[in-house]
Every structure is written in structure tokens, then in C-alpha cells.
Short mmCIF file of C-alpha atoms and ligand atoms in Angstrom, two decimals:
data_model
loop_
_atom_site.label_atom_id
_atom_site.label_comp_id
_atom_site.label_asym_id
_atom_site.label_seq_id
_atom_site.Cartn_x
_atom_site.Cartn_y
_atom_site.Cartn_z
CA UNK A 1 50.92 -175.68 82.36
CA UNK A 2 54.83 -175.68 82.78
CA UNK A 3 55.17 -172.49 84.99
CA UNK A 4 58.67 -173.08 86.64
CA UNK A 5 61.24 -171.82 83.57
CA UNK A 6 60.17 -168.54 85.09
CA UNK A 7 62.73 -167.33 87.77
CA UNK A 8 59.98 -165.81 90.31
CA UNK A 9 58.09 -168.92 90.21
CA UNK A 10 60.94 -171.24 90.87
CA UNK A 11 62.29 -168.72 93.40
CA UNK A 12 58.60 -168.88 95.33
CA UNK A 13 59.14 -172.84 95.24
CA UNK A 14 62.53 -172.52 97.00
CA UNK A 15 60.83 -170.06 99.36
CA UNK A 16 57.87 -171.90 100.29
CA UNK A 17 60.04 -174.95 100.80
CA UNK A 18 62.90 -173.66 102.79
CA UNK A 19 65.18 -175.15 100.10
CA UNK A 20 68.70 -175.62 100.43
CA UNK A 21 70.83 -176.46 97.31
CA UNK A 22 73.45 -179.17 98.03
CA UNK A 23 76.70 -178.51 96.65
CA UNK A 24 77.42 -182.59 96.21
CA UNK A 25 74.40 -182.92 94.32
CA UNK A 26 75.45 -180.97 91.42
CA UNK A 27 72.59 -178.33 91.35
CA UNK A 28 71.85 -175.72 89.40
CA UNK A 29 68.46 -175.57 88.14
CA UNK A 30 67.13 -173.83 85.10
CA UNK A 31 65.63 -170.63 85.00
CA UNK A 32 65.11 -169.44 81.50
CA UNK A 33 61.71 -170.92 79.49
CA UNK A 34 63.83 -170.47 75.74
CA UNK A 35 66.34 -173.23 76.88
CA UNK A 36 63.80 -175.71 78.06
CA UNK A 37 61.91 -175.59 75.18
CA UNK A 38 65.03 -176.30 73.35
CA UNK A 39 65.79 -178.76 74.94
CA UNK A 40 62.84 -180.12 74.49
CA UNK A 41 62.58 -179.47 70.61
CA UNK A 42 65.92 -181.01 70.29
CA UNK A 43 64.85 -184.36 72.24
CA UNK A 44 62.27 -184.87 69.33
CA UNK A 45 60.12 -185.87 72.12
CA UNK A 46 56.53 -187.00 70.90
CA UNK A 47 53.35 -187.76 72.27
CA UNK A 48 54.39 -192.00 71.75
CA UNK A 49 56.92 -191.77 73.64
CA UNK A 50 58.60 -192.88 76.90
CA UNK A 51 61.25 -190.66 78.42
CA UNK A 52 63.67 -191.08 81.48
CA UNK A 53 64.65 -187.94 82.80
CA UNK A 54 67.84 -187.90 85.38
CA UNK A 55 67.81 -185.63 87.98
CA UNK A 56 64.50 -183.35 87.75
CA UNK A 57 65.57 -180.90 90.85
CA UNK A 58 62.53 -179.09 91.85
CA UNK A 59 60.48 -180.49 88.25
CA UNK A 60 60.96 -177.84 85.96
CA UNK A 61 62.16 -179.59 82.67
CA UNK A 62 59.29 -182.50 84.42
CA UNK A 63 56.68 -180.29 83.26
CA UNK A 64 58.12 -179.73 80.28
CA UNK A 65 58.75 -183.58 79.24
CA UNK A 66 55.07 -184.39 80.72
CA UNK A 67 52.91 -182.18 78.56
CA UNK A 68 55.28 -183.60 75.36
CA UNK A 69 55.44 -187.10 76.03
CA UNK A 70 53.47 -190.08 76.84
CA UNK A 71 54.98 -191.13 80.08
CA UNK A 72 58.23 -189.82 82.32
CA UNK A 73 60.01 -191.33 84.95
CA UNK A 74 62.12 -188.85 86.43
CA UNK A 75 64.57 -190.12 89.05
CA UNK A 76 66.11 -187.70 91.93
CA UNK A 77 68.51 -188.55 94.38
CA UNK A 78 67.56 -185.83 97.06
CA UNK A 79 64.84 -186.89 99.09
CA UNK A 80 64.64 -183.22 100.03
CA UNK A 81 63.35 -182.86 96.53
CA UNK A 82 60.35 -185.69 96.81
CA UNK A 83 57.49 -183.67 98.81
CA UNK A 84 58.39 -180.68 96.10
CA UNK A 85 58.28 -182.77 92.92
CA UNK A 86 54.80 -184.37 94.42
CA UNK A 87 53.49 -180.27 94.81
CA UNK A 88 55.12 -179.25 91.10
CA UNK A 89 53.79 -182.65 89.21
CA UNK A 90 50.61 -182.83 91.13
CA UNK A 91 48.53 -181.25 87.95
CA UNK A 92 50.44 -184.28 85.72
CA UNK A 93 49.09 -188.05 86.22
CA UNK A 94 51.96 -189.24 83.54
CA UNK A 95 54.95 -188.92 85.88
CA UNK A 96 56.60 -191.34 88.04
CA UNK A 97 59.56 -189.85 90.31
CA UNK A 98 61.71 -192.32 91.97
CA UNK A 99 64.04 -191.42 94.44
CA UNK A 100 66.84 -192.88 94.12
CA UNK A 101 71.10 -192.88 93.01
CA UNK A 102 70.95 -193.22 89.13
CA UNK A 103 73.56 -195.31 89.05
CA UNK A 104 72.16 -197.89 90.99
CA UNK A 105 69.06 -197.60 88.97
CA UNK A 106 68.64 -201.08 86.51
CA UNK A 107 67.41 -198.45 83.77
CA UNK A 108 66.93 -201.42 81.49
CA UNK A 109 64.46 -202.84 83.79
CA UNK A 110 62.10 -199.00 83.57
CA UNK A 111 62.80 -199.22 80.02
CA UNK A 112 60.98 -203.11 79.72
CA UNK A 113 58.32 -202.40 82.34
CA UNK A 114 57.31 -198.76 80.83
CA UNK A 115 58.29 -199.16 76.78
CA UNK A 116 57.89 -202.77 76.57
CA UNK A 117 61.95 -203.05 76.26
CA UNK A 118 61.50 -200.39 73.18
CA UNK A 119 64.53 -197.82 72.51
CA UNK A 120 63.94 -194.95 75.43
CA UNK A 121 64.76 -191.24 75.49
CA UNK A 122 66.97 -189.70 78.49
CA UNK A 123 66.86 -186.26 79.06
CA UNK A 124 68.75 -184.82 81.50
CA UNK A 125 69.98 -181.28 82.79
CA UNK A 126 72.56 -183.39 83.98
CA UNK A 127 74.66 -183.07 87.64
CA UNK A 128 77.77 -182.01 86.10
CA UNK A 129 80.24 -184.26 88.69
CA UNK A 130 78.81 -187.74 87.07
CA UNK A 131 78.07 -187.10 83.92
CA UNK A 132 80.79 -189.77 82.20
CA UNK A 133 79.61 -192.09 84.39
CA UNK A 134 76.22 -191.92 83.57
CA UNK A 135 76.65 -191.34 79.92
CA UNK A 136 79.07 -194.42 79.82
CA UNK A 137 76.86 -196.55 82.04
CA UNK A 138 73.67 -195.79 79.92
CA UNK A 139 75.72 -196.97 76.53
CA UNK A 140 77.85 -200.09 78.03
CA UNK A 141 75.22 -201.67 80.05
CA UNK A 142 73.29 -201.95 76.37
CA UNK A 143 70.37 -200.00 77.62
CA UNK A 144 68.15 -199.42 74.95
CA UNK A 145 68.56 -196.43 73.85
CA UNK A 146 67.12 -193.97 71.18
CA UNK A 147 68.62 -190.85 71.65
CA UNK A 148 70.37 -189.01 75.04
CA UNK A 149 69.54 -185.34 75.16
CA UNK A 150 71.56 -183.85 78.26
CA UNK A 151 72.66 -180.54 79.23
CA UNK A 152 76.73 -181.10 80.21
CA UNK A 153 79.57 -178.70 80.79
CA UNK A 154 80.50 -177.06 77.89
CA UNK A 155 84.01 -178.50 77.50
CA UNK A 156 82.76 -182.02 78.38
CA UNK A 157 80.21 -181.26 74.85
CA UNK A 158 83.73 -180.24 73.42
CA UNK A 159 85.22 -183.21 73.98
CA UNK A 160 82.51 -185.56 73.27
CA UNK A 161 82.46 -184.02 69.60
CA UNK A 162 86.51 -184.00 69.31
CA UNK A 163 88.15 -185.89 66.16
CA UNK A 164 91.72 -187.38 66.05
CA UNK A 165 94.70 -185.03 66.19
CA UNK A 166 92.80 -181.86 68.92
CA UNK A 167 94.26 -181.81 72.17
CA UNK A 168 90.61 -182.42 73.88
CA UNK A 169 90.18 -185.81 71.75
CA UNK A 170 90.26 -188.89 74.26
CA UNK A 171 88.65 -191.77 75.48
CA UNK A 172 85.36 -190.08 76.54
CA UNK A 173 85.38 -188.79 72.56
CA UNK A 174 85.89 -192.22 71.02
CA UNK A 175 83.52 -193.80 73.58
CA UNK A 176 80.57 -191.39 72.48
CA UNK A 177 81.56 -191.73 68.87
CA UNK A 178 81.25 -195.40 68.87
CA UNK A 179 77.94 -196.03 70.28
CA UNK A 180 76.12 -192.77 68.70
CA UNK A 181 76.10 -189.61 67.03
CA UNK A 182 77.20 -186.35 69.29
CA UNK A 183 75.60 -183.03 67.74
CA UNK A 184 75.94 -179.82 69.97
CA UNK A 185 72.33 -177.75 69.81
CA UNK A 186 72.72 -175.59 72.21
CA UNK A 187 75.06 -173.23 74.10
CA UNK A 188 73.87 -172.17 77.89
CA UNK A 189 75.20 -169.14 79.75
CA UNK A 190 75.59 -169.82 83.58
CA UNK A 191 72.83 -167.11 84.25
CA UNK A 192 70.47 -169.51 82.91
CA UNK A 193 70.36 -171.67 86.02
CA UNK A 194 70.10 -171.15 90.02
CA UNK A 195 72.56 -171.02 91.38
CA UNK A 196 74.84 -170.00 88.31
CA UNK A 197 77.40 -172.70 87.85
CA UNK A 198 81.00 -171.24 87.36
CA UNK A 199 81.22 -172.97 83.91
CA UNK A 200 79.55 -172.58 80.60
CA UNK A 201 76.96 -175.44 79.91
CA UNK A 202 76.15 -176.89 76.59
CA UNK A 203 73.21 -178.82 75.64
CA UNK A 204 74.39 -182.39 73.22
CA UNK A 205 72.23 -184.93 71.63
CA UNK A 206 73.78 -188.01 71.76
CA UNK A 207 71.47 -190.20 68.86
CA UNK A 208 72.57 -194.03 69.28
CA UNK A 209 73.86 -195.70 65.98
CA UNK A 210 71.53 -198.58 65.26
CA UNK A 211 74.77 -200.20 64.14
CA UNK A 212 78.12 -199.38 65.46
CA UNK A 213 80.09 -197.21 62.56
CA UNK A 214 82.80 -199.91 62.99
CA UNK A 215 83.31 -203.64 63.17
CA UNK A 216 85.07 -204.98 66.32
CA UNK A 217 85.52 -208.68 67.65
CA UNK A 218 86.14 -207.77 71.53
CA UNK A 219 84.51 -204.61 72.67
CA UNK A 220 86.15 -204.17 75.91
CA UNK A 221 89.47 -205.13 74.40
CA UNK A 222 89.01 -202.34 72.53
CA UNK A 223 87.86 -199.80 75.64
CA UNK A 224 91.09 -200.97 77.36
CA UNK A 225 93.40 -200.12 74.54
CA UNK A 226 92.03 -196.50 74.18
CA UNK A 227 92.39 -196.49 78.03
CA UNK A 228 96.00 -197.37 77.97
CA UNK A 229 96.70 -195.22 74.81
CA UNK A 230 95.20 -191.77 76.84
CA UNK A 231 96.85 -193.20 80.56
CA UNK A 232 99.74 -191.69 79.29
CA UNK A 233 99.29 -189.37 76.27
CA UNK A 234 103.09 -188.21 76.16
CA UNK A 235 103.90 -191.67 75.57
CA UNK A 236 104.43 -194.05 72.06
CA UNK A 237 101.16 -196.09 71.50
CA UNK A 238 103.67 -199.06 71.65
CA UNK A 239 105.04 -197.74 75.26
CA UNK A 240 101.63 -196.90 76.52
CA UNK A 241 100.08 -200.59 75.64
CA UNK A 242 103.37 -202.21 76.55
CA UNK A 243 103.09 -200.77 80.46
CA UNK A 244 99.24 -201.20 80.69
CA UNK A 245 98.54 -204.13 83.24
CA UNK A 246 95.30 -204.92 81.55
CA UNK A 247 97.36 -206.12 78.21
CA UNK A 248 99.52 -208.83 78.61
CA UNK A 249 101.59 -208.58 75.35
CA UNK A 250 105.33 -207.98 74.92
CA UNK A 251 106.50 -204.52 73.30
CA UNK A 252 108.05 -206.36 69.89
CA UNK A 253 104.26 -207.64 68.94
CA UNK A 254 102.19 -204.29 69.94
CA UNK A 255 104.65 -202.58 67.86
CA UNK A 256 104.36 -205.30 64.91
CA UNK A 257 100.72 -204.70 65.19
CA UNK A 258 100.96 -201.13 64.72
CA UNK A 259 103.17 -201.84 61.39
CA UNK A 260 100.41 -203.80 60.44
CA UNK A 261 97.84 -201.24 60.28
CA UNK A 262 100.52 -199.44 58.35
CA UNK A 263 101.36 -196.95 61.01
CA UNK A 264 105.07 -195.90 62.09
CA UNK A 265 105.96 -197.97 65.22
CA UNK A 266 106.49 -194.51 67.57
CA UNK A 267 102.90 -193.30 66.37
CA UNK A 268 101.14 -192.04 69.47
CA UNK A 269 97.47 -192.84 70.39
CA UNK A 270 95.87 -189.40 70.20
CA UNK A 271 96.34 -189.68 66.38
CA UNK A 272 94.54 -192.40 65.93
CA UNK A 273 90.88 -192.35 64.41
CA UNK A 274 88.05 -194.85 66.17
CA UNK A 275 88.41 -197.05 62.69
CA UNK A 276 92.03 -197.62 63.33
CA UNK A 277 91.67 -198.38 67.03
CA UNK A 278 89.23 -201.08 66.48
CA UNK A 279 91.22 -202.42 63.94
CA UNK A 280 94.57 -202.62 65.90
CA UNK A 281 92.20 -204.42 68.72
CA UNK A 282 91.16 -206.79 66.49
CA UNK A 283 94.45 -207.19 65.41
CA UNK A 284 96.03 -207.23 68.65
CA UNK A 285 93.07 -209.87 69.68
CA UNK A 286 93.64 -212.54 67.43
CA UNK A 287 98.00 -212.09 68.50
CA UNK A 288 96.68 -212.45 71.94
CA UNK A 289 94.54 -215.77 71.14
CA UNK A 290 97.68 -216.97 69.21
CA UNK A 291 99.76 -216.88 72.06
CA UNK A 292 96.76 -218.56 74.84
CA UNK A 293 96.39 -221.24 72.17
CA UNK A 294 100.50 -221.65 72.42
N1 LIG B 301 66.44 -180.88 86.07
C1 LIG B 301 66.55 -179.79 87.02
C2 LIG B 301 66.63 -178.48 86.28
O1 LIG B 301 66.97 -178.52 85.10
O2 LIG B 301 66.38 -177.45 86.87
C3 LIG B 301 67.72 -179.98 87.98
C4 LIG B 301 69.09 -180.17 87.36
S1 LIG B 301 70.43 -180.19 88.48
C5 LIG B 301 71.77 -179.71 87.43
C6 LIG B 301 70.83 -181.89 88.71
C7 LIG B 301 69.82 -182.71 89.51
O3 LIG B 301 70.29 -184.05 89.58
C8 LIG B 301 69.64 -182.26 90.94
O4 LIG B 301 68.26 -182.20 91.24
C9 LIG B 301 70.33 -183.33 91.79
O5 LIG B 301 69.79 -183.48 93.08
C10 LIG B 301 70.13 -184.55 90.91
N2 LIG B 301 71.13 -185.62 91.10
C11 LIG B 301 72.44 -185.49 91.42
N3 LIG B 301 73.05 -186.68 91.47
C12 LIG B 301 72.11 -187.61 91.15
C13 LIG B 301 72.12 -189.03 91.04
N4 LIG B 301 73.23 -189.74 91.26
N5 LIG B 301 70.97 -189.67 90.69
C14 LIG B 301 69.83 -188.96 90.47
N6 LIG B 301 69.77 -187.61 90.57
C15 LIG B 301 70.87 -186.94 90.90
#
């Protein structure tokens, strides 16, 4: 039975172990049962399935994800954490922990070998100081994904959610947006973990779209315009594409490009919606083929 969501349990863990949280690692480990189960509930894990959970500290959500699912592989970077997780998970023969950096992990690789290349779940209570990067690399590297369930800072949730025109919309927003559906289903007071973290936490399902909401030609084109457009947010989308080294196209065609999405020339980037971003790339694409065809 899952027995570590309750504080004096994890806190005899720690004890036993002579545990020492690392700062670098990002951890903070969750004390309160109501929130895992959450967490849980909002993962729609079943019995079928095969989850991938990132970062399982001393196994707590583990226990959880092992009595609801088929299999987990959890993967920790702290090899202080190893002779723990092989005490906490001993009553579970589903669970495989791995110790090692997530991202140098090939997750696609787990995902053919334990769900015969079938759409995974990733749970996570995730370490707070890589959580774009993991996010991003789970999504770009074309993963197979079902759904990401993670617990993130709260203003990180924020800004995953944000729309066109909010001062927290940016690249991380439109990135999210584009490969799945963000939904916030939980918010997490800091004295719900140990040690409490000095920002509020959020839990966000990310559910992958089976087909992208919109229709682009050149994917990363498109990743390095909303890169260049949020470089330099004070700045005209025209100025902020026309200095970006990865874009090699004078100022006069950006801005001709922008007319012909029927925007005014000095629009700026965080106004723009993910529709009309991948339509200016795929406008700006086929300029940029024109002129390599030249
Ligand atoms: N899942 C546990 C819980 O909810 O109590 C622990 C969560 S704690 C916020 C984050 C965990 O991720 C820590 O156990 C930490 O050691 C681990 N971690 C940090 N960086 C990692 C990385 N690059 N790859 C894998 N695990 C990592």
C-alpha cells in the first residue's frame, strides 16, 4: 500500500537513511496523500497502461503510479536515492528505476521496448530548474506521447496556458499550445512538499493533439520565428526577425510578409495568435525558397 504521502512516514525514510536533500536537484518531495491522488486521478492512469515517471525522489508518487498502472519506469538522477527507491518499491514487482540524467534518457527507446512504441504517459512532480527543457524535449524529439501530467511552478502553469495579448504569453505558451492541450487541475501550496519550495506549485495536464491545431510546412522555421519575435519583446515583429541571425531575410520582405497576413507592418510579436505565426512562417518560407532558388 502507498504509505509515503504521509509526512511521518516519509520523515522516518529520511531518518533511517541519513538523507540529505540536494539543492541542484530540485527537491521537494510531497507530503500530503489529497494531492497525489490528484494527481493521479488527473493522469487518467489505468490498469493498461505504461507510465514514465521523472524524478521519483524517495518513491512516493512510485507507489502511487504502481498500484494504478500496468508498468512504471521511474528515472532518478541521485544515486543517493537508488538503495531508498529499492527499500520503498520493494513490495511492487511493476517498477523499473533507472538512474540516470533525463535528458540523456532516449525516452523513445523505453517507450518501444515497454509499450511496444504505443503513446506513453509522463508523470512527473517535476524538478522545477528543467522543467522547459524536459517538457520541450519530450514534445520535439516526437516521443510518443499521450498525455504529460507534471507538477510545475505555478507561474510556469500560467504561462503555459497564456493566450495572445497577456504579458506572460511567449514562446514556452505557443510551444505547449501547438503540440497539446494545457488544462491546470490543480493548485499546490508549498507546505505540501519537504522541504517547502519558496514558490507556489501547480499541477498541468498537458494532453498531446493527435493532430497539430495548425498546418505548418517547416516546423523549426516556425520555433525560430517565435524565438526571434520574444528575443526582444519591446521590439516591431519586423525589427525583431530582421536582427535574428537564424533568418536570413532583409527588413522590406519580413515586413511585406506581415502585410500579407493583413497585419500593420509595426505589429509586435506578442500579439500574435499560434494560427498567425504559422502562417507568416509559411509565408516567410516559401520568400525564403524564392530567393535560394534565385
Ligand atoms: N517525485 C518525488 C515526490 O513527488 O516527492 C520527488 C520530486 S522532486 C521535486 C524532483 C526529483 O527529480 C528529485 O528526486 C530529483 O533528484 C530528481 N531529478 C532532478 N533532476 C533530474 C534529472 N535531470 N533527471 C532525473 N531526475 C531528476
Amino acid at each position: 500500500m502507498a504509505t509515503l504521502g504521509i509526512p511521518a512516514n516519509t520523515i522516518a525514510v529520511l531518518q533511517k537513511y541519513h538523507f540529505n536533500f540536494q539543492k541542484k536537484f530540485g527537491q521537494n518531495f510531497l507530503i500530503d496523500t489529497h494531492v497525489l491522488e490528484k494527481i493521479i486521478d488527473a493522469a487518467g492512469v489505468m490498469k493498461e497502461d505504461f507510465v514514465l515517471e521523472i524524478g521519483p525522489g524517495i518513491g512516493t508518487m512510485t507507489q502511487y503510479l504502481a498500484e494504478a498502472a500496468r508498468e512504471v519506469t521511474a528515472v532518478e538522477i541521485d544515486k543517493n536515492l537508488i538503495p531508498i527507491l529499492a527499500d520503498t518499491l520493494s513490495g511492487y514487482d511493476n517498477v523499473a528505476v533507472i538512474n540516470e540524467d533525463i535528458l540523456k534518457l532516449d525516452i523513445s527507446k523505453i517507450a518501444e521496448e515497454k509499450n511496444g512504441g504505443k503513446p506513453i504517459k509522463v508523470v512527473a512532480n517535476l524538478p522545477y530548474y528543467i522543467t522547459t527543457p524536459i517538457i520541450m524535449g519530450l514534445f520535439e524529439s516526437h516521443v510518443p506521447i499521450d498525455s504529460i501530467t507534471i507538477m510545475v511552478q505555478k507561474e510556469v502553469a500560467d504561462r503555459m496556458q497564456e493566450k495572445p495579448g497577456s504579458k506572460e504569453y511567449g514562446a514556452l505558451s505557443l510551444a505547449v499550445q501547438y503540440y497539446a492541450k494545457p488544462e491546470i487541475v490543480a493548485v499546490v501550496p508549498p507546505n505540501c512538499f519537504m522541504p517547502r519550495p519558496k514558490v507556489g506549485s501547480a499541477v498541468i495536464r498537458l494532453t498531446r493533439h493527435e493532430q497539430t491545431p495548425v498546418q505548418v510546412d517547416d516546423e523549426k522555421l516556425m520555433f525560430r520565428i517565435i524565438r526571434a519575435s520574444f528575443n526582444q519583446r519591446r521590439k516591431t515583429l519586423a525589427n525583431g526577425l530582421s536582427n535574428f541571425p537564424e533568418i536570413h531575410l532583409e527588413k522590406e520582405l519580413i515586413q511585406q510578409s506581415i502585410e500579407e497576413l493583413g497585419l500593420p507592418v509595426n505589429v509586435r510579436g506578442e500579439t500574435l495568435s499560434l494560427e498567425q505565426f504559422a502562417e507568416l512562417s509559411n509565408i516567410l518560407g516559401k520568400k525564403i525558397e524564392n530567393k535560394s532558388n534565385l
